[in-house]
């Protein structure tokens, strides 16, 4: 009897002891493979460009050589070998619609920067995208692109117009993308319904800011205002990829030479 009790006591004691000394579950090891998008969701207007800002980490013993971006077919279905949007080693492996449109902002993969730009955004670019290091790893986190209507307007800059003095109007297309240049056209309409497209004295230009990887597209219209131009409406139309069109109209105010000399004297 005594033996039994003490045995039971001992057992419960050891039980308690082992229970107490059980090590806490080890904290989950942080994965050496991480990817960060900032932000994880991007909304882009049609015709503009999407810039995905992205960084990644990998185990020290891996030497990334080739970056691949691909698009998920559906929300839950990502197929790595089809729907390649960018392949740094074999660009021809990119799907037809994406060739030449996608490029890495940083081509040196040792910088762990997977940022990418997709130019000439169209409706069916909407969806989720994934990043992969060839022969190593596919990051499961996705970045989502939403494509919205083009609602930005061109901006038209008008200097003060004086009769007889050549003046230059400037129309700047929205966006800072390096893709296909937009088509910028000028038309003007008098008080009647006469609409004339202006081809003479218009130029299309762009300004690249290399430190900033941005490109601004603008067109200038140079003409010599006369009294007839007063109250005329000048319209600047900008179209991206011949599909997405926006416009801005300004009414010209021409100061007459007569008034000016009247004021001056
Ligand atoms: C993915 O690729 C397949 C085969 O080329 C194509 O039929 C499908 O439309 C593509 N899906 C997307 C979302 O691009
Ligand atoms: C990635 O590289 C691009 C181009 O060099 C740079 O503009 C961007 O700031 C880099 N992003 C990060 C998070 O370092
Ligand atoms: C630009 O638009 C005008 C008017 O729609 C058209 O005549 C011209 O061919 C276009 N130019 C280009 C380069 O697409
Ligand atoms: C429209 O403008 C053009 C060029 O300024 C001119 O040749 C034409 O006669 C005008 N048409 C009308 C109906 O005013
Ligand atoms: C980059 O360029 C755009 C267009 O010229 C300008 O609006 C923006 O302020 C610039 N950003 C920086 C950081 O210089
Ligand atoms: C084009 O510009 C030049 C110089 O500013 C001017 O002499 C000429 O009249 C302009 N042509 C038209 C059609 O406005
Ligand atoms: C011309 O004047 C009208 C009325 O004052 C003004 O609404 C318009 O913005 C002016 N246009 C330009 C190009 O300055």
Coordinates of C-alpha atoms and ligand atoms in Angstrom, one line a residue:
X1 CA 0.0 0.0 0.0
X2 CA 2.7 2.5 1.1
X3 CA 4.7 1.6 -1.9
X4 CA 1.8 2.1 -4.2
X5 CA 1.0 5.6 -2.8
X6 CA 4.6 6.7 -2.9
X7 CA 4.9 5.4 -6.5
X8 CA 1.8 7.3 -7.5
X9 CA 3.1 10.4 -5.8
X10 CA 6.5 10.1 -7.5
X11 CA 4.8 9.5 -10.9
X12 CA 2.6 12.6 -10.6
X13 CA 5.7 14.6 -9.4
X14 CA 7.8 13.5 -12.3
X15 CA 4.8 14.1 -14.6
X16 CA 4.5 17.6 -13.3
X17 CA 8.2 18.1 -13.6
X18 CA 8.4 16.9 -17.2
X19 CA 5.3 19.0 -17.9
X20 CA 7.0 22.1 -16.5
X21 CA 10.3 21.5 -18.2
X22 CA 8.7 21.0 -21.7
X23 CA 10.4 23.7 -23.8
X24 CA 8.1 26.3 -25.3
X25 CA 7.5 25.8 -29.0
X26 CA 10.4 27.4 -30.9
X27 CA 9.5 30.8 -32.5
X28 CA 8.9 30.3 -36.3
X29 CA 12.1 31.0 -38.2
X30 CA 11.7 34.0 -40.4
X31 CA 11.8 32.9 -44.0
X32 CA 14.8 34.0 -45.9
X33 CA 12.6 34.6 -48.9
X34 CA 10.5 37.7 -48.5
X35 CA 9.1 40.2 -50.9
X36 CA 7.7 43.7 -50.2
X37 CA 5.6 45.8 -52.5
X38 CA 5.0 49.4 -51.6
X39 CA 2.1 49.7 -52.1
X40 CA 0.7 46.2 -52.7
X41 CA -2.1 47.6 -54.9
X42 CA -1.7 50.1 -57.7
X43 CA -4.4 51.9 -59.6
X44 CA -3.3 53.1 -63.1
X45 CA -5.2 55.1 -65.7
X46 CA -5.4 53.6 -69.2
X47 CA -2.5 54.7 -71.4
X48 CA -0.3 55.6 -68.4
X49 CA 2.3 53.4 -66.9
X50 CA 2.4 51.2 -63.8
X51 CA 5.4 51.4 -61.6
X52 CA 5.7 48.5 -59.1
X53 CA 8.0 49.4 -56.3
X54 CA 9.4 46.1 -54.9
X55 CA 12.3 44.7 -52.9
X56 CA 13.1 41.0 -52.0
X57 CA 15.4 38.9 -49.8
X58 CA 16.8 35.5 -50.4
X59 CA 19.1 33.0 -48.5
X60 CA 22.8 34.0 -48.5
X61 CA 23.8 31.0 -50.5
X62 CA 21.7 31.9 -53.4
X63 CA 23.0 34.0 -56.3
X64 CA 20.0 35.4 -58.2
X65 CA 20.7 35.6 -61.9
X66 CA 17.4 35.9 -63.7
X67 CA 14.3 37.8 -62.8
X68 CA 10.9 36.8 -64.1
X69 CA 7.6 38.6 -63.7
X70 CA 4.4 36.9 -64.6
X71 CA 0.7 37.5 -64.4
X72 CA -1.8 35.3 -62.6
X73 CA -4.4 33.9 -64.9
X74 CA -7.1 34.3 -62.3
X75 CA -7.1 35.4 -58.7
X76 CA -6.0 32.0 -57.4
X77 CA -4.3 30.6 -60.4
X78 CA -0.8 31.6 -61.2
X79 CA 1.0 29.7 -63.8
X80 CA 4.7 30.3 -63.8
X81 CA 5.6 29.3 -67.3
X82 CA 2.7 30.9 -69.2
X83 CA 1.8 34.5 -69.0
X84 CA 5.4 35.7 -68.5
X85 CA 5.4 39.4 -68.7
X86 CA 9.1 39.9 -68.2
X87 CA 12.2 37.6 -68.5
X88 CA 15.5 39.3 -67.8
X89 CA 17.6 36.5 -69.5
X90 CA 15.4 35.6 -72.5
X91 CA 13.2 38.6 -73.2
X92 CA 11.5 36.7 -76.1
X93 CA 9.9 34.4 -73.5
X94 CA 7.6 37.3 -72.5
X95 CA 4.0 37.0 -73.8
X96 CA 3.4 38.9 -77.1
X97 CA 1.4 41.7 -75.6
X98 CA 4.0 42.4 -72.9
X99 CA 7.2 42.4 -75.0
X100 CA 9.0 45.8 -75.0
X101 CA 6.5 47.1 -72.5
X102 CA 8.0 45.9 -69.3
X103 CA 11.4 46.7 -67.8
X104 CA 13.2 46.5 -64.5
X105 CA 14.1 49.8 -62.9
X106 CA 17.2 48.2 -61.4
X107 CA 18.9 45.5 -63.6
X108 CA 21.5 44.6 -60.9
X109 CA 19.7 41.8 -59.0
X110 CA 22.3 41.9 -56.2
X111 CA 20.6 45.2 -55.1
X112 CA 17.5 43.1 -54.2
X113 CA 15.3 45.6 -56.0
X114 CA 12.6 44.0 -58.2
X115 CA 10.9 47.3 -59.1
X116 CA 9.4 47.2 -62.6
X117 CA 7.6 49.5 -65.0
X118 CA 4.8 48.4 -67.3
X119 CA 4.2 51.0 -70.0
X120 CA 1.2 51.7 -72.2
X121 CA -1.3 50.3 -69.7
X122 CA -4.4 48.8 -71.2
X123 CA -7.6 47.4 -69.8
X124 CA -6.6 43.8 -69.7
X125 CA -3.4 44.5 -67.8
X126 CA -5.5 44.5 -64.6
X127 CA -4.8 41.6 -62.4
X128 CA -2.2 40.1 -60.1
X129 CA 1.5 39.7 -60.7
X130 CA 4.2 37.6 -59.2
X131 CA 7.9 37.7 -59.1
X132 CA 10.2 34.7 -59.5
X133 CA 14.0 34.1 -59.4
X134 CA 14.7 31.6 -62.1
X135 CA 15.8 28.2 -60.7
X136 CA 15.3 29.4 -57.2
X137 CA 12.0 30.6 -55.9
X138 CA 8.6 32.0 -56.7
X139 CA 7.4 34.6 -54.1
X140 CA 3.8 33.8 -53.2
X141 CA 2.9 37.4 -52.4
X142 CA 1.3 39.2 -55.3
X143 CA 1.0 42.7 -56.4
X144 CA -2.4 43.9 -57.8
X145 CA -2.9 46.3 -60.6
X146 CA -6.2 48.0 -61.2
X147 CA -6.8 49.8 -64.4
X148 CA -9.2 52.8 -64.3
X149 CA -10.5 55.3 -66.9
X150 CA -8.2 58.0 -68.1
X151 CA -9.6 61.1 -66.3
X152 CA -6.6 63.4 -66.1
X153 CA -6.6 66.3 -68.6
X154 CA -3.9 67.8 -70.6
X155 CA -2.8 71.2 -69.3
X156 CA -2.7 74.1 -71.6
X157 CA -0.4 77.1 -70.8
X158 CA -1.3 80.4 -72.4
X159 CA 0.9 83.4 -72.1
X160 CA -0.7 86.9 -72.3
X161 CA -1.6 87.4 -76.0
X162 CA -1.0 90.7 -77.7
X163 CA -2.1 91.4 -81.2
X164 CA 0.9 91.2 -83.6
X165 CA 3.3 89.6 -81.1
X166 CA 4.1 85.9 -81.8
X167 CA 3.1 83.7 -78.9
X168 CA 3.5 80.1 -77.9
X169 CA 0.9 77.9 -76.2
X170 CA 2.1 74.8 -74.6
X171 CA 0.0 71.6 -74.1
X172 CA 1.4 69.1 -71.7
X173 CA 0.2 65.5 -71.6
X174 CA -0.5 64.0 -68.2
X175 CA 1.8 61.3 -66.9
X176 CA 5.6 60.8 -66.8
X177 CA 5.9 57.6 -68.7
X178 CA 8.6 56.5 -71.0
X179 CA 6.4 54.3 -73.2
X180 CA 4.9 55.2 -76.6
X181 CA 4.7 59.0 -76.9
X182 CA 1.1 60.2 -76.9
X183 CA -0.2 61.9 -80.0
X184 CA -0.9 65.6 -79.3
X185 CA -3.0 67.6 -81.8
X186 CA -4.3 71.2 -81.7
X187 CA -7.5 72.4 -83.2
X188 CA -9.2 75.7 -83.0
X189 CA -12.7 76.9 -83.5
X190 CA -13.9 80.4 -84.2
X191 CA -17.2 81.8 -83.2
X192 CA -18.8 79.7 -85.9
X193 CA -18.6 75.9 -86.0
X194 CA -15.5 76.0 -88.1
X195 CA -13.0 73.6 -86.6
X196 CA -9.5 73.7 -88.1
X197 CA -6.7 71.3 -87.2
X198 CA -3.4 73.1 -86.8
X199 CA -0.5 71.3 -88.1
X200 CA 1.8 74.2 -89.0
X201 CA 3.8 75.7 -86.2
X202 CA 3.1 72.9 -83.8
X203 CA 5.9 70.7 -82.4
X204 CA 5.8 67.7 -80.3
X205 CA 8.5 67.4 -77.7
X206 CA 9.5 65.5 -74.7
X207 CA 11.6 66.3 -71.7
X208 CA 13.4 63.5 -70.0
X209 CA 14.4 63.7 -66.4
X210 CA 17.1 61.0 -66.1
X211 CA 17.7 61.4 -62.4
X212 CA 14.0 60.8 -61.9
X213 CA 13.3 58.3 -64.7
X214 CA 10.4 60.4 -65.9
X215 CA 9.4 61.7 -69.3
X216 CA 7.1 64.6 -70.0
X217 CA 5.4 65.0 -73.4
X218 CA 4.3 68.3 -74.6
X219 CA 3.5 70.2 -77.8
X220 CA 3.8 73.8 -78.6
X221 CA 1.7 76.0 -80.9
X222 CA 3.3 79.2 -82.1
X223 CA 1.3 81.8 -83.9
X224 CA 0.9 85.5 -84.1
X225 CA -2.4 86.6 -82.6
X226 CA -4.7 89.0 -84.4
X227 CA -7.9 90.6 -83.3
X228 CA -9.8 87.7 -85.0
X229 CA -8.3 85.3 -82.5
X230 CA -10.0 86.9 -79.6
X231 CA -12.5 84.6 -78.0
X232 CA -11.4 81.8 -80.2
X233 CA -11.3 78.4 -78.6
X234 CA -8.2 76.3 -78.9
X235 CA -8.4 72.7 -78.1
X236 CA -5.5 70.4 -77.3
X237 CA -6.3 66.7 -77.8
X238 CA -4.0 64.0 -76.4
X239 CA -4.3 60.4 -77.3
X240 CA -2.5 57.5 -75.9
X241 CA -2.0 54.3 -78.0
X242 CA -4.5 55.8 -80.5
X243 CA -7.2 54.6 -78.1
X244 CA -7.5 56.7 -75.0
X245 CA -8.2 60.3 -75.7
X246 CA -8.5 63.4 -73.5
X247 CA -8.7 67.1 -74.3
X248 CA -8.6 70.6 -72.9
X249 CA -10.0 73.7 -74.4
X250 CA -9.0 77.3 -73.6
X251 CA -10.5 80.6 -74.9
X252 CA -8.0 83.1 -76.2
X253 CA -8.0 86.6 -74.9
X254 CA -6.1 88.8 -77.3
X255 CA -5.1 92.3 -76.1
X256 CA -5.4 94.8 -78.9
X257 CA -2.3 96.8 -79.9
X258 CA -4.5 99.9 -79.8
X259 CA -5.5 99.3 -76.2
X260 CA -2.0 98.7 -75.2
X261 CA -0.6 101.9 -76.8
X262 CA -3.6 103.7 -75.3
X263 CA -2.6 102.5 -71.9
X264 CA 1.0 103.3 -72.4
X265 CA 0.5 106.8 -73.6
Ligands
LIG1 C1 -2.1 33.2 -70.2 O1 -1.6 32.5 -71.2 C2 -2.5 31.7 -71.9 C3 -1.8 30.9 -73.0 O2 -0.9 31.7 -73.7 C4 -3.6 32.7 -72.5 O3 -4.5 31.9 -73.2 C5 -4.2 33.5 -71.4 O4 -5.1 34.4 -72.0 C6 -3.2 34.2 -70.6 N1 -3.8 34.8 -69.5 C7 -3.5 36.1 -69.1 C8 -4.3 36.6 -67.9 O5 -2.7 36.8 -69.7
LIG2 C1 14.9 50.4 -57.0 O1 15.7 50.9 -58.1 C2 15.2 52.1 -58.7 C3 16.1 52.4 -59.9 O2 17.4 52.4 -59.5 C4 15.1 53.2 -57.7 O3 14.6 54.3 -58.3 C5 14.3 52.8 -56.5 O4 14.3 53.8 -55.5 C6 14.8 51.5 -55.9 N1 13.9 51.0 -54.9 C7 14.3 50.7 -53.6 C8 13.3 50.3 -52.7 O5 15.5 50.8 -53.3
LIG3 C1 -2.2 61.9 -84.5 O1 -3.6 62.2 -84.6 C2 -3.9 62.8 -85.8 C3 -5.4 63.2 -85.7 O2 -6.2 62.2 -85.2 C4 -3.7 61.9 -87.0 O3 -4.0 62.5 -88.2 C5 -2.2 61.5 -86.9 O4 -1.9 60.5 -87.9 C6 -1.8 60.9 -85.6 N1 -0.4 60.7 -85.5 C7 0.2 59.6 -85.0 C8 1.7 59.6 -85.0 O5 -0.5 58.7 -84.6
LIG4 C1 -13.1 77.4 -92.1 O1 -11.8 77.8 -91.9 C2 -11.0 77.6 -93.0 C3 -9.5 77.9 -92.6 O2 -9.4 79.0 -91.8 C4 -11.5 78.4 -94.2 O3 -10.7 78.2 -95.3 C5 -12.9 78.0 -94.5 O4 -13.4 78.8 -95.4 C6 -13.8 78.1 -93.2 N1 -15.1 77.6 -93.4 C7 -16.2 78.2 -93.0 C8 -17.5 77.6 -93.3 O5 -16.1 79.3 -92.4
LIG5 C1 10.2 64.1 -61.2 O1 9.7 64.7 -62.4 C2 8.4 65.1 -62.4 C3 8.1 65.7 -63.8 O2 9.1 66.6 -64.2 C4 8.2 66.2 -61.3 O3 6.9 66.6 -61.2 C5 8.6 65.6 -60.0 O4 8.5 66.6 -59.0 C6 10.0 65.1 -60.0 N1 10.3 64.4 -58.8 C7 11.5 64.5 -58.2 C8 11.7 63.8 -56.9 O5 12.4 65.2 -58.6
LIG6 C1 4.2 80.2 -87.8 O1 5.2 80.9 -87.0 C2 5.9 81.9 -87.7 C3 6.9 82.5 -86.7 O2 6.3 82.7 -85.4 C4 4.9 83.0 -88.2 O3 5.6 83.9 -89.0 C5 3.9 82.3 -89.1 O4 2.9 83.2 -89.5 C6 3.2 81.2 -88.4 N1 2.3 80.4 -89.2 C7 1.0 80.3 -88.9 C8 0.2 79.5 -89.9 O5 0.5 80.7 -87.9
LIG7 C1 -9.9 84.7 -71.1 O1 -10.7 85.5 -70.3 C2 -11.8 84.7 -69.8 C3 -12.8 85.7 -69.1 O2 -12.1 86.6 -68.4 C4 -11.3 83.6 -68.9 O3 -12.4 82.9 -68.4 C5 -10.3 82.8 -69.6 O4 -9.8 81.8 -68.8 C6 -9.3 83.6 -70.3 N1 -8.5 82.7 -71.1 C7 -7.2 82.6 -71.0 C8 -6.5 81.6 -72.0 O5 -6.5 83.2 -70.2

